[in-house]
Tab-separated table of C-alpha atoms in Angstrom:
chain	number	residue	atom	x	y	z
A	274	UNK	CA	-22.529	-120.375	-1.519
A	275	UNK	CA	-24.594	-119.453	-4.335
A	276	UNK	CA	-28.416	-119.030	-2.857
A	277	UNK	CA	-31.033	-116.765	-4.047
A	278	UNK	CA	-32.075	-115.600	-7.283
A	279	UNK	CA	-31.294	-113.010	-9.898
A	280	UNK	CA	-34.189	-109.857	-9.833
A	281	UNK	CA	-33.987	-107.257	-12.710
A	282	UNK	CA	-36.259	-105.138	-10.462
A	283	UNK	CA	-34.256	-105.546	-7.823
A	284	UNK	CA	-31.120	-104.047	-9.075
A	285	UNK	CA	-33.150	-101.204	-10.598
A	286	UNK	CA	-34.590	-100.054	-7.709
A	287	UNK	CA	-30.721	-100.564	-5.584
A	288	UNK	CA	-29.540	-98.704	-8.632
A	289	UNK	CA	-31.687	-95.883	-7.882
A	290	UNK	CA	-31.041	-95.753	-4.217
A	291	UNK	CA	-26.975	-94.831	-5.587
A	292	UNK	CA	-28.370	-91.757	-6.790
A	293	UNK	CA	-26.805	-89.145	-4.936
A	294	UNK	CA	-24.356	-91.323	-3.133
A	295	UNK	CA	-20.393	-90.730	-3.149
A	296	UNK	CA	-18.350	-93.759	-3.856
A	297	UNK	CA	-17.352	-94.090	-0.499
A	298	UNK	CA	-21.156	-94.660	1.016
A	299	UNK	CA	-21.518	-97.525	-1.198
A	300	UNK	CA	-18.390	-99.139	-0.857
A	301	UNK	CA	-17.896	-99.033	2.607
A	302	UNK	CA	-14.490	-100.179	2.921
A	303	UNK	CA	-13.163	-97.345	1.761
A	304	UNK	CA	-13.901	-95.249	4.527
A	305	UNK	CA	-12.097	-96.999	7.371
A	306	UNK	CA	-9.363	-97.298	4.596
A	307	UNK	CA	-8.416	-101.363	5.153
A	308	UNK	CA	-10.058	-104.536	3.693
A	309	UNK	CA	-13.219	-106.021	4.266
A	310	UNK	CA	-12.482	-108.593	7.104
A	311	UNK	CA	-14.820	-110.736	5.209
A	312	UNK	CA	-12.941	-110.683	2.308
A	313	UNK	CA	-9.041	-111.079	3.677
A	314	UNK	CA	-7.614	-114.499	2.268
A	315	UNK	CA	-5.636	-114.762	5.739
A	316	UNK	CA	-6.029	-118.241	6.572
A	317	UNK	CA	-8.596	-118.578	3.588
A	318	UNK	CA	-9.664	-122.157	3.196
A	319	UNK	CA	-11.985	-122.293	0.058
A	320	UNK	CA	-14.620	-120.209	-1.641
A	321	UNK	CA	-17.203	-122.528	-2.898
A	322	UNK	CA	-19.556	-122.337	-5.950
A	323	UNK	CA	-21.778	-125.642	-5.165
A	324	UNK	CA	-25.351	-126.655	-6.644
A	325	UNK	CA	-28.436	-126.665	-4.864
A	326	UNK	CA	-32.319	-127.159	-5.945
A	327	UNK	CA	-32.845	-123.831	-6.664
A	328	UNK	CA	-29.229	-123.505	-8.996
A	329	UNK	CA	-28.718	-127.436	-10.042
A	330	UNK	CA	-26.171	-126.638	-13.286
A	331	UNK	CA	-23.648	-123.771	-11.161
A	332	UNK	CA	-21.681	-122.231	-12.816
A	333	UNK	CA	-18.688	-120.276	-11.350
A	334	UNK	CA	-17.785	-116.938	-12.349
A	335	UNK	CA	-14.643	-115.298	-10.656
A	336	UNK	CA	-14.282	-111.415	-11.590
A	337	UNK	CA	-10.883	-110.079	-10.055
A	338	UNK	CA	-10.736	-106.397	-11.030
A	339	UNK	CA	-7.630	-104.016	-10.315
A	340	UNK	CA	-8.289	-101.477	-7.930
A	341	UNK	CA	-5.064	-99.682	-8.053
A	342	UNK	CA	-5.123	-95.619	-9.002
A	343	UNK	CA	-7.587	-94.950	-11.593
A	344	UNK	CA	-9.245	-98.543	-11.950
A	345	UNK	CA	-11.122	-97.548	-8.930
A	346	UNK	CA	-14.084	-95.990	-11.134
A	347	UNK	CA	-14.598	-99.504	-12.569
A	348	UNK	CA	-16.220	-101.063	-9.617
A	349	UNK	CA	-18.037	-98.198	-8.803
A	350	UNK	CA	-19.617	-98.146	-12.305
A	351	UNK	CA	-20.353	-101.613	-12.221
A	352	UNK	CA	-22.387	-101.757	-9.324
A	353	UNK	CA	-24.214	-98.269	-10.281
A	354	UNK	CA	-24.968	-99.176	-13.817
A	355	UNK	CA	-23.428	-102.299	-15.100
A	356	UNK	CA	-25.116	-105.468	-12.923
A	357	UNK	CA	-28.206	-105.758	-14.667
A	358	UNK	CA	-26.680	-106.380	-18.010
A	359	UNK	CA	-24.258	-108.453	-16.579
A	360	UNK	CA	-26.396	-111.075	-14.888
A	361	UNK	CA	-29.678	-110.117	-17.426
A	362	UNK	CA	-27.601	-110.882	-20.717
A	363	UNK	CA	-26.029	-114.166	-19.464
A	364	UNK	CA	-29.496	-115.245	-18.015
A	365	UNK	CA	-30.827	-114.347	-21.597
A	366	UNK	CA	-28.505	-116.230	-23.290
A	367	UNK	CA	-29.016	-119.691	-21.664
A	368	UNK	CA	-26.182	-119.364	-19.191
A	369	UNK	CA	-28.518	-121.488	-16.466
A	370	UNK	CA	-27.254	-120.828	-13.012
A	371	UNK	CA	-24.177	-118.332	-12.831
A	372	UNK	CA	-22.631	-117.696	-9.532
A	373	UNK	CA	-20.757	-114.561	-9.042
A	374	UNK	CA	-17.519	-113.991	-7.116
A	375	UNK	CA	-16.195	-110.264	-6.815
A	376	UNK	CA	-12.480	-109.950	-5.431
A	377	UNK	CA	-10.224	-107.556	-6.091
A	378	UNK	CA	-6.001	-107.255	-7.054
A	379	UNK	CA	-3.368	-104.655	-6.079
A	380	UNK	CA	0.586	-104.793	-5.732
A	381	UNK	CA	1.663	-107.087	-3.481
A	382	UNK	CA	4.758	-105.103	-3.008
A	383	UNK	CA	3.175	-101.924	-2.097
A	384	UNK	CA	-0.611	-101.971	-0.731
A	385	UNK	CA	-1.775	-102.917	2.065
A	386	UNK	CA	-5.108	-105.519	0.338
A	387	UNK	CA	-3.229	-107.050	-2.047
A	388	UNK	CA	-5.658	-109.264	-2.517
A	389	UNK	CA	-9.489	-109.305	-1.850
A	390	UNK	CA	-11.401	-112.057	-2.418
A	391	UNK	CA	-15.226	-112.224	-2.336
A	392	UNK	CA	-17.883	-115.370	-2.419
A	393	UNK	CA	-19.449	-116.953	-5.293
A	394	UNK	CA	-23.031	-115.530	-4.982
A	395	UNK	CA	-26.374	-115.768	-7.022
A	396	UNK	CA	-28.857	-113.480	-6.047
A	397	UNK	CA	-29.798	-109.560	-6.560
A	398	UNK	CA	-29.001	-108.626	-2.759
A	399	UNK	CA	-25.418	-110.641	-2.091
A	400	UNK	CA	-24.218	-109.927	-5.730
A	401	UNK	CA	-24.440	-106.659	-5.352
A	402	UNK	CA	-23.238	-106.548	-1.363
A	403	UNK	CA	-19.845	-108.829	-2.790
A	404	UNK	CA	-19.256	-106.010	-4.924
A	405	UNK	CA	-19.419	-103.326	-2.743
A	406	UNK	CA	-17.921	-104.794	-0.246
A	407	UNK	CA	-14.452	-104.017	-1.579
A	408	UNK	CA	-11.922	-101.957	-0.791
A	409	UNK	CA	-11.169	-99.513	-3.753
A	410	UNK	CA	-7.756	-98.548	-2.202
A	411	UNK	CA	-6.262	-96.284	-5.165
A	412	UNK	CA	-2.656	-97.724	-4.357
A	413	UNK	CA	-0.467	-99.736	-7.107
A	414	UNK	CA	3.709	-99.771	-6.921
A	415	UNK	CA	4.028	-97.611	-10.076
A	416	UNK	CA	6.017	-99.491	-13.229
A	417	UNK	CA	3.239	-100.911	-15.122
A	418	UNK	CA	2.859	-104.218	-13.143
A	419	UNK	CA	0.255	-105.284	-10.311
A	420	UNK	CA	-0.465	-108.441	-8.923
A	421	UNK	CA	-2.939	-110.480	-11.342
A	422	UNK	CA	-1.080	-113.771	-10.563
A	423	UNK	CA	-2.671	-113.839	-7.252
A	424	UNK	CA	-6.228	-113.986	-8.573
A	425	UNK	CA	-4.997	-117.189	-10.309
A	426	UNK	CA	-3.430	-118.523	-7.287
A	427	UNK	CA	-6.504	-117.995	-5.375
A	428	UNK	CA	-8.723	-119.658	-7.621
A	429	UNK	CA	-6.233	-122.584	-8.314
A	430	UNK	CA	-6.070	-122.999	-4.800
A	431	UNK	CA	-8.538	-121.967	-2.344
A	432	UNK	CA	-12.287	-122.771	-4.700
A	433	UNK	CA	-13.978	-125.311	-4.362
A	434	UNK	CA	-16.746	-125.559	-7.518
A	435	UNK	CA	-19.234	-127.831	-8.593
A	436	UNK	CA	-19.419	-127.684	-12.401
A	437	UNK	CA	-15.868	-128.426	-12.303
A	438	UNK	CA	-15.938	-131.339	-9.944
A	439	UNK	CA	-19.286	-132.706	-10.658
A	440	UNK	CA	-19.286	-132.141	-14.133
A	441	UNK	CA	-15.935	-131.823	-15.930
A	442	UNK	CA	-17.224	-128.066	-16.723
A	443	UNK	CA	-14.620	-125.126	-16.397
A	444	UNK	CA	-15.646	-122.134	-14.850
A	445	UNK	CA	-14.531	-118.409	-15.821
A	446	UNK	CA	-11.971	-116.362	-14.242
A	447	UNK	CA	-11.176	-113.029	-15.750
A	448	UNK	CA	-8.657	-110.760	-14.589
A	449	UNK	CA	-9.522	-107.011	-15.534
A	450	UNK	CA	-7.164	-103.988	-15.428
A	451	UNK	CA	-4.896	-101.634	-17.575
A	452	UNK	CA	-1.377	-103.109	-16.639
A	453	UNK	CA	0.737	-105.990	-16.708
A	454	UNK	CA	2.038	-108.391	-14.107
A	455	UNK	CA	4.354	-109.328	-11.609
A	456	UNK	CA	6.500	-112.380	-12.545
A	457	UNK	CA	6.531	-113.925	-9.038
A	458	UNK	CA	5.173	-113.925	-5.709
A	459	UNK	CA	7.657	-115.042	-2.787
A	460	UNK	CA	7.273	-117.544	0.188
A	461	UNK	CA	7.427	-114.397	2.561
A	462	UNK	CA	4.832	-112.601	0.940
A	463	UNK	CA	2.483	-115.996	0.801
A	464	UNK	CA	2.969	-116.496	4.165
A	465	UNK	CA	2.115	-112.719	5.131
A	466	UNK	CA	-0.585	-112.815	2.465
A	467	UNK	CA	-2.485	-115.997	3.366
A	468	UNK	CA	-1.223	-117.319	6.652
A	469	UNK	CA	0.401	-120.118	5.541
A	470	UNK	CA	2.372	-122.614	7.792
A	471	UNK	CA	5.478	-122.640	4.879
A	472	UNK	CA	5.183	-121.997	0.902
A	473	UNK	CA	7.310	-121.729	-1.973
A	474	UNK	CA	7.813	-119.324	-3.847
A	475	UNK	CA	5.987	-118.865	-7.192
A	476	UNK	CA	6.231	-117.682	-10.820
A	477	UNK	CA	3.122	-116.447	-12.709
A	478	UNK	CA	3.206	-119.154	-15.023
A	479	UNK	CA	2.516	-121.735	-12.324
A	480	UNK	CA	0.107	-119.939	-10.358
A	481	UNK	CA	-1.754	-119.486	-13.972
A	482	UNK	CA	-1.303	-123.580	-14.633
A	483	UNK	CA	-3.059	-123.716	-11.586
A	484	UNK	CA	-5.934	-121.400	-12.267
A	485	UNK	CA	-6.333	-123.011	-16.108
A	486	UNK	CA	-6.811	-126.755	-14.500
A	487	UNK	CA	-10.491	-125.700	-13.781
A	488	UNK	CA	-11.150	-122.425	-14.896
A	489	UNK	CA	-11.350	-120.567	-18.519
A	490	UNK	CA	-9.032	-118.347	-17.785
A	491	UNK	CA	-9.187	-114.533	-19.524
A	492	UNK	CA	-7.410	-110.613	-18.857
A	493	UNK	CA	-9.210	-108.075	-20.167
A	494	UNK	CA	-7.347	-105.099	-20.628
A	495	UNK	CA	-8.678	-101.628	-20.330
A	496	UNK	CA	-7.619	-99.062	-22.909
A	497	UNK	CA	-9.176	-96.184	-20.827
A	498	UNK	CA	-6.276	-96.613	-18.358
A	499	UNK	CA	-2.794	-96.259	-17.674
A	500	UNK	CA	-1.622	-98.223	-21.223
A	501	UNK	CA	-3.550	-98.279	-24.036
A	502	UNK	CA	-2.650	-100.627	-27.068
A	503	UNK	CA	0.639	-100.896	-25.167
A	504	UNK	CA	2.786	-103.139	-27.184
A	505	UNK	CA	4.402	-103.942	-23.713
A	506	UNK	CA	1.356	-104.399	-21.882
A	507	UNK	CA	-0.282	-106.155	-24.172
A	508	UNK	CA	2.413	-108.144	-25.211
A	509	UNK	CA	2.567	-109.781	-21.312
A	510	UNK	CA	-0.711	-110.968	-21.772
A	511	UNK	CA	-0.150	-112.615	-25.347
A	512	UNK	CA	2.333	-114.232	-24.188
A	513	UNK	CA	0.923	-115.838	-21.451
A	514	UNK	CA	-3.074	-116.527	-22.818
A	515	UNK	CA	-2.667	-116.411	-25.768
A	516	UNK	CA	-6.224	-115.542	-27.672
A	517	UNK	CA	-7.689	-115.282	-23.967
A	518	UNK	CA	-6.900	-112.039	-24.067
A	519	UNK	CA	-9.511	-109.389	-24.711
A	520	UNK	CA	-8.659	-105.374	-24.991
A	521	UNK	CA	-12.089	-102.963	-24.467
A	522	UNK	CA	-12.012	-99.954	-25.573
A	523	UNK	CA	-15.239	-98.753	-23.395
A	524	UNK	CA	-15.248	-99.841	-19.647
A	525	UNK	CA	-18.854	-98.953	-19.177
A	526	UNK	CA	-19.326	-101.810	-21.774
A	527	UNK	CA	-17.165	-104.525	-19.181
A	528	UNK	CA	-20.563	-106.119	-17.491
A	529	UNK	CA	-21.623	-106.562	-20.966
A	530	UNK	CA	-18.397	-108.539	-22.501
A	531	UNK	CA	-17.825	-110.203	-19.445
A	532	UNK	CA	-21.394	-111.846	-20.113
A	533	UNK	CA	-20.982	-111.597	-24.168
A	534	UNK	CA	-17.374	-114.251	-23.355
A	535	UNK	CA	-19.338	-116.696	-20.970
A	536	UNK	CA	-22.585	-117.073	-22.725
A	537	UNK	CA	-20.368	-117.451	-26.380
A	538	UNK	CA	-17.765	-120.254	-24.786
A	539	UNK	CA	-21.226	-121.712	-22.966
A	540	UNK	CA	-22.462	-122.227	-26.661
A	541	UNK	CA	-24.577	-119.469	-27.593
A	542	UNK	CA	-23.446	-117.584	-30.934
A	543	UNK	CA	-22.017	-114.566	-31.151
A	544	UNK	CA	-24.411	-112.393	-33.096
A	545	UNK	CA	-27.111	-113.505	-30.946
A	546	UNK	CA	-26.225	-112.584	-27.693
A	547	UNK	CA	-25.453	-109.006	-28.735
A	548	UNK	CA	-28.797	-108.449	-31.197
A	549	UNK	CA	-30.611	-106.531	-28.562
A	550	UNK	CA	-28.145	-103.891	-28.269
A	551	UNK	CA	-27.283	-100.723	-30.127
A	552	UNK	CA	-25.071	-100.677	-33.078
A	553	UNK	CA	-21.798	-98.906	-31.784
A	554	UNK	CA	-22.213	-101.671	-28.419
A	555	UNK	CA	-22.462	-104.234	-31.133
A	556	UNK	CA	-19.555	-102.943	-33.414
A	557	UNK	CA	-17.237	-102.745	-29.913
A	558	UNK	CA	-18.229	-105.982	-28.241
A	559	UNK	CA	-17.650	-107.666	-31.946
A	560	UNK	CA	-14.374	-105.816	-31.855
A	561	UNK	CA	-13.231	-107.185	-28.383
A	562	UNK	CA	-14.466	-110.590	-29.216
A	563	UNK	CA	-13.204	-111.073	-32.217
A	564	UNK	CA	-9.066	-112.276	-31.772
A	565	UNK	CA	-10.730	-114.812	-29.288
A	566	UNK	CA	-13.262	-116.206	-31.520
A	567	UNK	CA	-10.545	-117.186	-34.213
C-alpha cells in the first residue's frame, strides 16, 4: 500500500467540509456501532508499507491510538485539525516518503474491537479515509489497563515493510493513550481475536520484543486523560521503554510530536523542526522530547 501523494490543499479543503459535522458522520463506524470490516485483524495476513516510483525510500509509520471512554476526542481532533501538521512537518523536515497506518486499541477483555488495524497509506484522500474509518467505541474494562500489547503484536507479526527489509531501516510504532497495559493476552483470546488455527499465549514483553525487531517503538501518554503524571501509569511504561516514553501535556499538539519524534530519530535536529511554531508549542514539544533525547 502506500500510493498517492501528500496535498496541503487537500486536507484544508476536507477540513472544511467537517465543519458542522458530528463525530459520528465522519467516522462512520460509529453509527452501526461495530468495526470497520476493513479493518478487523480476523484472519489478517499482513499490512504492507512497500516502495514504489512515486515513494522509493518508505517509510512506515504505525499510529495505534486508544479509543476507550474519553480518548475518543483524539481521533476526532486529529482528522479535523491535526493531519496537516502531521504529514506537512515531517515532509518539511526531510522525512522523504512516510506511509501512514491508523489502527486503533481497546480491552481485549471487555469490547467488542479490541483491535483495529488500518493500512499503511500515503496520500491526502486514503490518510484521511484510514483515520476515519475507525470505530471510536467509548468502551475500556475500567482499572487503568487496555490492550496496547496488541498493537505490538500486530506489527511484530502481521507487516510486511520495506525500509525494514530492504534497507535495515526501522519504522515507527507509537502507542497513544492515558493508561497502562495488560500483562498478557491468552491463546483463546488470539484465536477469537485473529482467527488463528492454535496460539500461545503471550506476555507484553514478548509481543513488544516482537514489535522492537523492526520498529522504533514509543507510548505516548496523555495527561489530559484518565491519569495524569501517574506514578503507576507512568511507571508501566518506564519500565518497559525505557526513554521511549513520551508524556504530552496538550493532545491537540499529538500530530505535531508524533512528526517532531520521527523527523528527530530520522536525523533532523531538534530546534529545527519546531522553529516555525509558536513559543508555548515550542516550550511543550521541547518538554515532551526532552527525557528521550538524553
Amino acid at each position: 500500500m502506500g500510493y498517492g501523494r501528500w496535498s496541503s490543499s487537500t486536507y484544508s479543503n476536507m477540513r472544511t467540509s467537517y465543519k458542522g459535522k458530528s463525530r459520528d458522520d465522519i467516522f462512520r463506524a460509529n453509527k452501526h456501532r461495530r468495526i470497520d470490516p476493513n479493518l478487523d485483524p480476523f484472519r489478517l495476513r499482513f499490512r504492507e508499507s512497500r516502495d514504489s516510483e512515486e515513494h522509493p525510500n518508505s517509510l512506515a509509520i504505525a499510529l495505534f491510538l486508544d479509543v476507550t471512554g474519553s480518548m475518543g476526542r483524539i481521533p476526532d481532533d486529529l482528522v479535523r485539525n491535526q493531519l496537516g501538521g502531521l504529514m506537512d512537518t515531517m515532509l518539511d523536515n526531510g522525512v522523504q516518503d512516510p506511509q501512514i497506518m491508523f489502527s486503533a486499541v481497546g480491552d481485549h477483555y471487555s469490547d467488542r474491537a479490541p483491535i483495529q488495524v488500518g493500512q499503511f497509506e500515503s496520500s491526502t484522500e486514503l490518510i484521511n479515509d484510514g483515520l476515519s474509518r475507525l470505530f471510536l467505541e467509548g468502551g475500556g474494562g475500567g482499572g487503568g489497563t487496555e490492550s496496547y500489547p496488541l498493537a505490538w503484536h500486530t506489527c511484530g507479526r502481521h507487516t510486511s515493510i520495506d525500509c525494514w527489509e530492504k534497507r535495515q531501516q526501522k519504522g515507527f510504532l507509537f502507542t497513544i493513550g492515558d493508561e497502562r497495559s495488560h500483562m498478557r493476552c491468552e491463546a483463546s483470546k488470539l484465536i477469537e481475536l485473529y482467527g488463528y488455527d492454535q496460539a500461545k499465549t503471550l506476555d507484553d514483553m514478548s509481543m513488544l520484543r516482537s514489535a522492537q525487531e523492526m520498529y522504533e517503538v514509543f507510548h505516548i501518554h496523555l495527561n489530559q486523560g484518565s491519569y495524569p503524571n501517574n506514578d503507576h501509569v507512568l511507571g508501566y511504561w518506564r519500565e518497559r521503554l525505557g526513554r521511549r516514553l513520551v508524556v504530552l501535556d496538550d493532545y491537540s499538539k499529538l500530530g505535531l510530536l508524533i512528526a517532531m519524534v520521527v523527523a528527530v530519530f530520522s536525523g533532523k535536529a531538534p530546534d529545527e523542526v519546531v522553529r516555525n511554531q509558536d513559543r508555548r508549542t515550542r516550550n511543550l514539544l521541547s518538554e515532551s522530547m526532552e527525557n528521550i533525547l538524553v
